[in-house]
Coordinates of C-alpha atoms in Angstrom, one line a residue:
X12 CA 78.0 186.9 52.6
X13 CA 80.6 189.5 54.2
X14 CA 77.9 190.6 56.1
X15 CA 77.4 187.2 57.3
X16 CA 81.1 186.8 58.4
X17 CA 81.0 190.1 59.9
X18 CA 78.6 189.1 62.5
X19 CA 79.7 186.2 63.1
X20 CA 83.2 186.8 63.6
X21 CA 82.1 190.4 66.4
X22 CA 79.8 188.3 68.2
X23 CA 83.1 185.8 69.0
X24 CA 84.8 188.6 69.5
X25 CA 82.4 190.2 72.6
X26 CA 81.1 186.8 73.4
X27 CA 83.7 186.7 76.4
X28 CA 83.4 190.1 77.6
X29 CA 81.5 191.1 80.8
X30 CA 78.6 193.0 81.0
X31 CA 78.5 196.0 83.7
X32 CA 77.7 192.9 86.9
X33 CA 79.8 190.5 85.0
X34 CA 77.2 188.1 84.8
X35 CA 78.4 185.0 82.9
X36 CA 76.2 181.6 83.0
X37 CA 74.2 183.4 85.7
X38 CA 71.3 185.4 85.7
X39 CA 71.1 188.8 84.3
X40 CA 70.5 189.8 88.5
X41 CA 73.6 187.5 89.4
X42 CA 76.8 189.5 90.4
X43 CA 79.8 187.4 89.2
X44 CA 83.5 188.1 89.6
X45 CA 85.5 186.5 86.9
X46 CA 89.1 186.1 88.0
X47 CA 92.4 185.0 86.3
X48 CA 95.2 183.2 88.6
X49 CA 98.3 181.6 88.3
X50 CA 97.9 178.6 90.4
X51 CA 95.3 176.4 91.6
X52 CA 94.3 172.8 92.3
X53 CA 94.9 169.8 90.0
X54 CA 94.3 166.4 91.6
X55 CA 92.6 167.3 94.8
X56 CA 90.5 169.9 96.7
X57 CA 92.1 168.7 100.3
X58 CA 93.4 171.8 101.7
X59 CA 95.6 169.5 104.1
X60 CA 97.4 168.2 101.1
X61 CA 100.8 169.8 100.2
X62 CA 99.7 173.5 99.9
X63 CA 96.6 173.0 98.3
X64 CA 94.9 174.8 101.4
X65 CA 96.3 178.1 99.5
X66 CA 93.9 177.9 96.7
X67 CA 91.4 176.7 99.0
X68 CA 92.0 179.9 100.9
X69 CA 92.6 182.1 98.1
X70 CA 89.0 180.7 97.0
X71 CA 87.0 181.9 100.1
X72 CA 85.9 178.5 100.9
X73 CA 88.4 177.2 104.3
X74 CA 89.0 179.2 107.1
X75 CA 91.3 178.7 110.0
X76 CA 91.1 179.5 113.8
X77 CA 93.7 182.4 113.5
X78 CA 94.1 184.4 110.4
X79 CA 96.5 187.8 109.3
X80 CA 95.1 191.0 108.2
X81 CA 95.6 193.4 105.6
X82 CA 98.9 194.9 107.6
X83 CA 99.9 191.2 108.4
X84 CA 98.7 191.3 111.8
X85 CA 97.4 187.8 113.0
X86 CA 93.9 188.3 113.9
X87 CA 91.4 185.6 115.5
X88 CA 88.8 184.1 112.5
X89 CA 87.2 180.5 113.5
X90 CA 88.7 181.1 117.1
X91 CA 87.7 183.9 119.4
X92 CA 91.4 183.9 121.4
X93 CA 93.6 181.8 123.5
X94 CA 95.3 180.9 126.4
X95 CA 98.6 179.5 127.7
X96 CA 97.7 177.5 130.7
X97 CA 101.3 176.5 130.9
X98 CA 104.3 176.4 129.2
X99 CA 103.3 173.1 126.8
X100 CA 99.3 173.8 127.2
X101 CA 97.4 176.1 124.6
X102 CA 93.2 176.5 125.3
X103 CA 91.3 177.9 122.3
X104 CA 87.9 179.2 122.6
X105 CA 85.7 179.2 119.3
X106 CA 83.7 181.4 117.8
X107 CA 80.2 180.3 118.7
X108 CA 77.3 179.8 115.5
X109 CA 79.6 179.0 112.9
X110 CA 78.2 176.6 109.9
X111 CA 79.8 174.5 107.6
X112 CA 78.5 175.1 103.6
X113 CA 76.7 171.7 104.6
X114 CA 74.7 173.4 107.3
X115 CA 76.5 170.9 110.4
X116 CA 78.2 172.8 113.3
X117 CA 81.7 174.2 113.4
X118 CA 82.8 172.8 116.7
X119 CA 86.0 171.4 119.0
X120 CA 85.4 168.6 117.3
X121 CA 85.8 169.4 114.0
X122 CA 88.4 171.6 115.2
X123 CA 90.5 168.0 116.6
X124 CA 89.3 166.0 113.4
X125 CA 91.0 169.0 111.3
X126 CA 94.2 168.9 113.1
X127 CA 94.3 165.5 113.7
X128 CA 93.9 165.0 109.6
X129 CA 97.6 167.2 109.2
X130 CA 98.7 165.0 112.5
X131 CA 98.2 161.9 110.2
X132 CA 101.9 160.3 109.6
X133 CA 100.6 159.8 106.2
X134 CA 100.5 163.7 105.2
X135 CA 103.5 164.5 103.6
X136 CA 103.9 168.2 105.7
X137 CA 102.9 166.3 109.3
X138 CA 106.6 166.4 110.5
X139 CA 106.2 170.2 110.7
X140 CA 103.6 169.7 113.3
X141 CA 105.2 167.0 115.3
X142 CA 106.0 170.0 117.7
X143 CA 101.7 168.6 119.1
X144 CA 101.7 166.2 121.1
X145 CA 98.1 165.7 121.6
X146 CA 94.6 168.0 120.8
X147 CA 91.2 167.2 122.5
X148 CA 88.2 169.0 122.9
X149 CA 86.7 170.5 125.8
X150 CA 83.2 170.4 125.5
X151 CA 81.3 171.7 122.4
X152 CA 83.6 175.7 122.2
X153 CA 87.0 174.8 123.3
X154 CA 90.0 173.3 122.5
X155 CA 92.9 172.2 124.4
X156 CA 96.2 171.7 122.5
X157 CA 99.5 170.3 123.7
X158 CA 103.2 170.4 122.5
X159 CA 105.8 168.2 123.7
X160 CA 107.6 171.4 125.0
X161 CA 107.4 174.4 125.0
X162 CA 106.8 176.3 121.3
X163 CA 106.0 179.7 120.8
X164 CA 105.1 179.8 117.4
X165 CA 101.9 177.2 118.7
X166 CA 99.1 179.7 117.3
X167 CA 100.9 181.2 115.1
X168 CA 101.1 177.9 113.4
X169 CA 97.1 177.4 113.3
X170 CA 97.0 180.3 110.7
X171 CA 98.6 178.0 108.1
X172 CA 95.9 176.8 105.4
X173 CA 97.1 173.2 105.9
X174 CA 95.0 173.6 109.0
X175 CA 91.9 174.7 107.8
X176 CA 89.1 173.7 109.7
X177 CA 86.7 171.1 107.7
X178 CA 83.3 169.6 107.8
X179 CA 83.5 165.6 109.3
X180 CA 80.7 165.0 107.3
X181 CA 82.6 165.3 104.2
X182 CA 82.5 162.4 102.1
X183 CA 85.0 162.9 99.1
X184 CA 87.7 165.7 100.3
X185 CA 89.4 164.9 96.5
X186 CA 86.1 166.2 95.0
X187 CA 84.2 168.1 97.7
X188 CA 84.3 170.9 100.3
X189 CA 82.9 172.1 103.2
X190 CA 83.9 175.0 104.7
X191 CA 83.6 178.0 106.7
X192 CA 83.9 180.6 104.1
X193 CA 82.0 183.5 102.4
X194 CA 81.8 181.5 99.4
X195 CA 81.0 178.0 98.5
X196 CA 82.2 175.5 96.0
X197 CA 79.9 174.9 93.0
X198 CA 82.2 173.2 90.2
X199 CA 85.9 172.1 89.9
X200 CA 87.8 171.6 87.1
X201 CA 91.1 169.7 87.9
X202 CA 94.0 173.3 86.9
X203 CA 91.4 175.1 84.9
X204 CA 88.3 176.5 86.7
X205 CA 86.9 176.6 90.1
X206 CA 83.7 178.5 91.0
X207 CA 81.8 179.2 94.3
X208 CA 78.8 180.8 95.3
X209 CA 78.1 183.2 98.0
X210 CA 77.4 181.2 101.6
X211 CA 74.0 182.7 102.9
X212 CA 75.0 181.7 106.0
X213 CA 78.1 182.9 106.8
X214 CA 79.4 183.9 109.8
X215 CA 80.9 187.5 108.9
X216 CA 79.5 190.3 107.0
X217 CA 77.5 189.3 104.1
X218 CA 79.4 188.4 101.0
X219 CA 78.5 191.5 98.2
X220 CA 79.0 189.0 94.9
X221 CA 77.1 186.2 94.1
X222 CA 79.3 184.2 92.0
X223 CA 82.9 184.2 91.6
X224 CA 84.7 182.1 88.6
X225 CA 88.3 181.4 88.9
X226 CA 90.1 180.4 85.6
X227 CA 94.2 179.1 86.6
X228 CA 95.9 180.9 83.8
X229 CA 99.8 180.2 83.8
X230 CA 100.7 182.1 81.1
X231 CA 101.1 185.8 82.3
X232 CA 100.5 187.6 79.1
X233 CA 97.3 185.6 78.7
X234 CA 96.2 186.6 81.8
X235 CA 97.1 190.0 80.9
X236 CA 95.1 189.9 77.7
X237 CA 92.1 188.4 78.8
X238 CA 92.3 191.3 81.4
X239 CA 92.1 193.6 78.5
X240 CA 89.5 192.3 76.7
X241 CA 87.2 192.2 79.4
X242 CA 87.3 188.8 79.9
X243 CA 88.2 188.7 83.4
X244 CA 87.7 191.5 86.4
X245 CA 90.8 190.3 88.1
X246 CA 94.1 189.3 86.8
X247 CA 96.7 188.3 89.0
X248 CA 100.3 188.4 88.7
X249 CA 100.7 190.8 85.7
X250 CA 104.0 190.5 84.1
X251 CA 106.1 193.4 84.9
X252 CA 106.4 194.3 80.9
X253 CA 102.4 195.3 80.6
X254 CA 102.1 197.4 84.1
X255 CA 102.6 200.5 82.2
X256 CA 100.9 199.8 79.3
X257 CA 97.4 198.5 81.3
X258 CA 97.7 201.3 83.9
X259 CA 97.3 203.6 81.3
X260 CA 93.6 202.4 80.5
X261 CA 90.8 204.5 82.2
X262 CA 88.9 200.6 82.6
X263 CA 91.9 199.2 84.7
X264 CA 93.8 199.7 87.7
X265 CA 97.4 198.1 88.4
X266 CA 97.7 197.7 92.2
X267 CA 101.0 196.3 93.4
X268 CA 102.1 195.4 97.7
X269 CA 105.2 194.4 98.8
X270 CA 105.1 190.8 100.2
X271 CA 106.9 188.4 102.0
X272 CA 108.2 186.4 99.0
X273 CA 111.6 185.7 98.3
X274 CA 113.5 184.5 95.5
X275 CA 116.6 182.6 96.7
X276 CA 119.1 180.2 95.3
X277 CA 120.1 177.1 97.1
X278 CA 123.7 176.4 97.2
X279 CA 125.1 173.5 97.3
X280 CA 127.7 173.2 99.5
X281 CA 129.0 169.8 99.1
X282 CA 130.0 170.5 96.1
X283 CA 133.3 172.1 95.7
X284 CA 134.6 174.8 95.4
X285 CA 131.0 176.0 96.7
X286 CA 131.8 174.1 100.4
X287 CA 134.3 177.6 100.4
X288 CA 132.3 180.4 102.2
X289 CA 134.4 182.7 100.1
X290 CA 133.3 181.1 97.1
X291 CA 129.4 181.6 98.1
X292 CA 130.3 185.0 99.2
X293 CA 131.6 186.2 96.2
X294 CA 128.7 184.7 93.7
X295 CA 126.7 186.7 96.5
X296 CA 128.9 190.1 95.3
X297 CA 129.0 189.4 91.7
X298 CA 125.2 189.7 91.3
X299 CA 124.0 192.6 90.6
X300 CA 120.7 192.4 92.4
X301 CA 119.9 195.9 91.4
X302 CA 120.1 195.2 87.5
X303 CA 118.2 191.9 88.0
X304 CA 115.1 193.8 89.2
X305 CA 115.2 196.8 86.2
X306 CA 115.7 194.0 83.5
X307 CA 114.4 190.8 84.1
X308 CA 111.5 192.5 86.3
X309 CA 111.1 195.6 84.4
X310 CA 112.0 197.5 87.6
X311 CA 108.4 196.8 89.1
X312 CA 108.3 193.5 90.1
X313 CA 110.4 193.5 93.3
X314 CA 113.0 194.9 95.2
X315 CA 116.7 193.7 96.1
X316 CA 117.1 191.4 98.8
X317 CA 119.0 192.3 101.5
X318 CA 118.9 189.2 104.0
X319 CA 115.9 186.3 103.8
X320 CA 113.3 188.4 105.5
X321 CA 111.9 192.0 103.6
X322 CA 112.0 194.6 105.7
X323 CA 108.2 194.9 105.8
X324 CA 108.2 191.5 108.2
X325 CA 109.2 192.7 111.7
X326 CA 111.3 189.8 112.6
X327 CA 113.3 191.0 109.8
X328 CA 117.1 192.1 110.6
X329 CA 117.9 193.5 107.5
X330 CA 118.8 196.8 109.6
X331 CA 121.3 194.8 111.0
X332 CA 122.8 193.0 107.8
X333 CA 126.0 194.6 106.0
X334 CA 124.0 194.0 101.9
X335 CA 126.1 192.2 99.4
X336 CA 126.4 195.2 97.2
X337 CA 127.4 194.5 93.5
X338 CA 131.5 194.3 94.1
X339 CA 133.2 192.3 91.1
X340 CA 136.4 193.1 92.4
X341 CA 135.8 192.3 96.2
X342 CA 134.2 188.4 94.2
X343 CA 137.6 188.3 92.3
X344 CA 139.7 189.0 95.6
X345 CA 137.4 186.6 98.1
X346 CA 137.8 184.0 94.6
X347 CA 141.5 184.3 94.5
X348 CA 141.7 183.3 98.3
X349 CA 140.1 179.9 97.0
X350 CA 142.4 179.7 94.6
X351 CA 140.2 180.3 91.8
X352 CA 142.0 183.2 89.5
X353 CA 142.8 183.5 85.6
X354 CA 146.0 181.9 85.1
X355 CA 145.8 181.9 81.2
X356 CA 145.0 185.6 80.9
X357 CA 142.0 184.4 78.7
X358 CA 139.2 185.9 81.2
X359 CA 138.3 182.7 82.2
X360 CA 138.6 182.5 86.2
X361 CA 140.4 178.2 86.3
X362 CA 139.7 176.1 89.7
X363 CA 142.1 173.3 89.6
X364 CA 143.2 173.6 86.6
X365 CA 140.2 173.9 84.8
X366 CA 137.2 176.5 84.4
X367 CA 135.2 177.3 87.1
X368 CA 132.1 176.8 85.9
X369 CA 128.5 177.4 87.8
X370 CA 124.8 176.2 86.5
X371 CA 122.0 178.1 88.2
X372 CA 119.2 175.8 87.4
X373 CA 115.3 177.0 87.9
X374 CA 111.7 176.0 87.1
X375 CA 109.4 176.7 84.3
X376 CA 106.4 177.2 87.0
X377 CA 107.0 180.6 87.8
X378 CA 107.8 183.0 84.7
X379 CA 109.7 186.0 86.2
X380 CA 112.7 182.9 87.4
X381 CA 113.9 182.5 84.0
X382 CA 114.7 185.8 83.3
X383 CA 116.5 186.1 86.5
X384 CA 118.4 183.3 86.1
X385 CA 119.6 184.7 82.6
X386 CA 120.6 187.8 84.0
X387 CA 123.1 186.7 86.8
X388 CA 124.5 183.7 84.7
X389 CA 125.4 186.6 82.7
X390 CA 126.7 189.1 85.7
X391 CA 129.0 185.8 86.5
X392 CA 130.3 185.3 83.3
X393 CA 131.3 188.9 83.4
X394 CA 133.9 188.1 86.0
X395 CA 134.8 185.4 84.6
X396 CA 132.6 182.5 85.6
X397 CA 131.7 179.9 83.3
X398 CA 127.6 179.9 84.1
X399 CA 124.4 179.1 82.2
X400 CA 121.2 178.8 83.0
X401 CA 119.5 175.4 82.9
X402 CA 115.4 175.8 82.7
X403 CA 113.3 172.2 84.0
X404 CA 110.2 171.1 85.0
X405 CA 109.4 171.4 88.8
X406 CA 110.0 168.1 89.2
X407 CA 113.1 167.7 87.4
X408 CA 114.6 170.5 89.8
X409 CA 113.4 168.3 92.7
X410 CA 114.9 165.6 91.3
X411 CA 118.3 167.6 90.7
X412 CA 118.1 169.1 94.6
X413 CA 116.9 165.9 96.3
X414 CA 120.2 163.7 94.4
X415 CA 122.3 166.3 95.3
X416 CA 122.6 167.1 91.2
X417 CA 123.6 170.4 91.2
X418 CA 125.5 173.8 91.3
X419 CA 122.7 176.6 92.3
X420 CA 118.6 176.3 92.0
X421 CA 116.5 179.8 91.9
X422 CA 113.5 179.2 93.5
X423 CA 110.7 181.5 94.3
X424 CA 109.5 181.2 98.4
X425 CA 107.1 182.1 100.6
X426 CA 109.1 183.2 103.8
X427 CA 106.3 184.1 106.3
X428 CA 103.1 181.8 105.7
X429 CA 102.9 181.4 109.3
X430 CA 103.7 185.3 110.5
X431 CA 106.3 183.4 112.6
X432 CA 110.3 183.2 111.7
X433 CA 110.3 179.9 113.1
X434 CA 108.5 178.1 110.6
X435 CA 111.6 179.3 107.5
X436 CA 114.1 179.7 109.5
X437 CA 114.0 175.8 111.7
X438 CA 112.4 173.9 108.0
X439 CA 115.9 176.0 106.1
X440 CA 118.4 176.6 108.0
X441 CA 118.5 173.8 111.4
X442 CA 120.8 170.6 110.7
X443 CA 119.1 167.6 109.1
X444 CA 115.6 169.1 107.4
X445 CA 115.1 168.7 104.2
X446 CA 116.5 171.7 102.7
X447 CA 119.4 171.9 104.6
X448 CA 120.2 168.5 103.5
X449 CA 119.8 170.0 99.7
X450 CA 122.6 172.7 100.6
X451 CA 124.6 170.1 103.2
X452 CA 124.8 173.2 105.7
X453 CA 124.8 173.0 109.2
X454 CA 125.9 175.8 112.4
X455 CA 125.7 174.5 115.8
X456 CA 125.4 178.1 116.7
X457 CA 122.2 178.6 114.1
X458 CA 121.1 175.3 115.8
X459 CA 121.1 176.9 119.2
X460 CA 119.4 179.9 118.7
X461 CA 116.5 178.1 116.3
X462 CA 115.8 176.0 119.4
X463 CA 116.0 178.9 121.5
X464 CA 113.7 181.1 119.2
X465 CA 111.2 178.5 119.6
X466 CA 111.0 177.8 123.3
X467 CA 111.0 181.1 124.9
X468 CA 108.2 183.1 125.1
X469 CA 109.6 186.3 125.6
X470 CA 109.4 188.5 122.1
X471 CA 112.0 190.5 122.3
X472 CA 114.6 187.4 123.5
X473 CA 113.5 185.4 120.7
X474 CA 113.9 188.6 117.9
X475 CA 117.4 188.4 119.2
X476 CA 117.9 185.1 118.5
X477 CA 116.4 185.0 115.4
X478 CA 118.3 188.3 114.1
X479 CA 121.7 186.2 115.5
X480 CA 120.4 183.0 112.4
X481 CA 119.9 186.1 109.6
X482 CA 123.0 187.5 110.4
X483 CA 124.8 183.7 110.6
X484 CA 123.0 182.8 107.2
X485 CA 124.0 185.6 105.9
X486 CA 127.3 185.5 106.3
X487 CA 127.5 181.8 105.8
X488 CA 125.5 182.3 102.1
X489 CA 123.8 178.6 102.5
X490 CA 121.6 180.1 100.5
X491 CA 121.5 183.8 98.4
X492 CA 118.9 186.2 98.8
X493 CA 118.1 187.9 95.3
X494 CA 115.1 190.0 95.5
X495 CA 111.5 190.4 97.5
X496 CA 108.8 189.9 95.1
X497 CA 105.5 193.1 94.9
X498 CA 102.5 191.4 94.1
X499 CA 101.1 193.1 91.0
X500 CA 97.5 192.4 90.5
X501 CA 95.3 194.2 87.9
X502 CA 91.9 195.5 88.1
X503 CA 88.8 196.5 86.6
X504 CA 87.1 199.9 87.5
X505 CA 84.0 198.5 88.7
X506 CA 86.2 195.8 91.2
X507 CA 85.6 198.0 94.3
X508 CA 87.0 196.7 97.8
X509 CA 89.2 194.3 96.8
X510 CA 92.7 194.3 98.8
X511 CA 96.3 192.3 98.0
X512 CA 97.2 190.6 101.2
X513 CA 100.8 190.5 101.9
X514 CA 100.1 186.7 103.1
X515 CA 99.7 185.8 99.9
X516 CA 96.2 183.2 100.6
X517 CA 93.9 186.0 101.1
X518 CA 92.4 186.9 97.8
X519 CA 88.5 186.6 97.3
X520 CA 86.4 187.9 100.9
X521 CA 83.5 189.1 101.2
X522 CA 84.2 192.8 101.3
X523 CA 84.6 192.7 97.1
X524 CA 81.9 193.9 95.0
X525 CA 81.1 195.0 91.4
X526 CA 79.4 198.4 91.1
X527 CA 78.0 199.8 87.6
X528 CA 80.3 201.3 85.5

């Protein structure tokens, strides 16, 4: 009878793991990468809905007519290159023989349907194309597009997944794709599995797996684990406490690439004493960004934030920025200029007669935030600021910024998606968007430049006028800057040729292969 148990209780135990090609519900000849990710789709497989197109991306299956490398150098893909006929007109010759998974032609008209699809007034993310005017084809491999003035960021914008180019012919978006990808979809289950196959006739290089199964994992440690036991070849986003500990296996390999992500804190500034620029400044001195990284990251899962931008995006004038070094007693002298100070002598710093109190509010969606936000309620409290940390739901903190309902959020962002400055700078920092209504800010001078930045064409003008908004949001502290996220990814030792992306929605090509061990 303990016999019996025995066996039944080893074979669950190696029923998950992967044989040596990671063949699992394929055949024994089948090459199949199993992968574990934090995030993927729920209700819908439209990459034009919200930023769905990520996963879609991330997945292999959508492609878009411009594209950024390995180095974050924006590259043609769908399109072969373009042209500025004028200052407002944009032609873009496609790449010729293209296929969609459902075998119909990848052409200026599907090009126009896909645009016009984020164009709809209906999509939720259309105002940040209102910049088109109009988009018509020219013929079966060329595309004209126009803004209603001039707008450098034009193809820059096109590499956004929101604008990956789709099949007409598809007939359910919600439930179907059709793309122009390495791999095709197979089976979807709404924020638990996606799997594709490889696309035997894709456009590029042939893809070297034939089945890749995606599992959305949002617990880190269980991603971690099922990393471990050979469940999975891929694990991304390995908590920061089990880099050490995995690395050390011969069967794994931690990589890690700085990225351009930011963890920030909206502040609201129509709150007082937070409408006080000294105030802002000095919650900006009293963190200690430095700690936050070597205790709620475990010193490996990013690096202090300087200004918005890491330095490894090149419209990034952190070289320009003075940092907001930890400084207690510069927060305490910039504080008592507010007339915030400890009357009582009890350590408690009183605004108007009463504590100064903070709440830095964050999300459960991403698990490194709470931490974080622990940390520097704590760093304020050492100076004497009231502060907690208040842990919601997503949409609870979208509720809190959208009503105006709070003190500061820590959120975790994406600053480049578009490898222009443009597209963070204009939705975060220019008078009347959305998240400049969250914080109430608004410069006339950051106004000026931003519509500068965008209308000139001339590089080297527009990186001075968008190193004039770091160094105005920076000293304005709208919002704080705490640290720039590395992507830490773990792999097995048979994974060969698979690369992080610092653009964060390239993840499974068609260079990644599993070799025997």
């Amino acid at each position: 009878m303990c016999m019996i148990i025995f066996v039944f209780i080893f074979s669950i135990l190696t029923a998950g793991c992967l044989s040596q090609q990671g063949n699992v519900g394929g055949t024994d000849s089948d090459s199949v990468l199993r992968v574990a990710q934090t995030f993927g789709p729920s209700n819908t497989l439209d990459p034009a809905h919200n930023w769905y197109g990520w996963y879609m991306r991330q997945a292999g299956i959508y492609q878009t007519l411009f594209s950024f490398d390995e180095n974050m150098e924006m590259v043609p893909e769908l399109a072969v290159g373009y042209e500025a006929v004028n200052d407002t007109a944009w032609k873009i010759t496609l790449r010729d023989g293209v296929l969609f998974h459902d075998g119909t032609s990848m052409n200026a008209d599907a090009v126009v349907y896909s645009i016009n699809r984020v164009l709809n007034p209906d999509n939720s993310r259309s105002g940040q194309y209102d910049f088109i005017e109009d988009v018509y084809a020219i013929g079966d491999s060329e595309v004209m597009l126009i803004t209603h003035e001039p707008y450098a960021p034009t193809i820059a914008s096109l590499t956004d997944p929101i604008v990956s180019i789709i099949s007409p012919q598809i007939d359910d978006i919600s439930r179907k794709a059709s793309g122009t990808g390495p791999f095709m979809l197979e089976s979807f289950i709404p924020n638990t599995r996606l799997v594709v196959t490889k696309n035997e006739n894709y456009w590029g290089a042939e893809p070297k797996i034939d089945r890749a199964i995606i599992e959305y994992v949002r617990d880190p440690m269980t991603r971690s684990m099922k990393l471990e036991a050979g469940e999975v070849h891929l694990a991304d986003n390995i908590p920061g406490s089990e880099v050490a500990r995995l690395n050390a296996k011969d069967s794994i390999n931690i990589l890690s690439e700085e990225t351009p992500r930011t963890a920030l804190m909206f502040v609201n500034t129509n709150r007082e004493p937070l409408n006080d620029v000294r105030v802002r400044q000095a919650i900006s001195y009293a963190i200690n960004r430095q700690q936050v990284v070597d205790t709620a990251l475990e010193g490996v899962g990013g690096t202090p934030a300087v200004g918005l931008f890491p330095s490894i995006f090149k419209w990034s004038g952190n070289d320009e920025l003075e940092p907001y070094t930890h400084n207690p007693e510069k927060a305490l002298e910039l504080l008592k200029q507010a007339g915030i100070e400890d009357t009582s002598g009890d350590g408690l710093l009183e605004y108007n007669g009463e504590p100064f109190s903070i709440k830095i509010t964050t999300h459960t969606g991403r698990e490194e935030l709470r931490p974080v936000a622990e940390v520097m309620a704590i760093q304020l409290n050492d100076i004497g600021i009231k502060s907690r940390a208040v842990i919601l739901e997503s949409g609870a903190v979208n509720a809190d910024l959208n009503n105006g309902d709070f003190d500061l959020v820590l959120q975790s962002w994406g600053v480049a998606p578009t490898g222009d400055p443009d597209y963070f700078l204009n939705q975060h920092f220019a008078s009347g968007n959305t998240y400049t209504r969250w914080t109430g800010y608004s410069n006339s001078d950051v106004d000026k430049w931003l519509e500068l930045g965008r209308t000139t064409s001339d590089e080297d003008q527009r990186m001075e006028y968008y190193y004039n908004v770091q160094k105005q949001i920076h000293e304005d502290c709208p919002e704080l800057f705490v640290f720039y996220y590395n992507k830490i990814n773990g792999v097995s030792d048979n994974v060969e040729d698979y690369v992080i992306y610092p653009n964060d929605v390239t993840f499974l090509t068609e260079n990644i292969y599993l070799k025997n061990r």
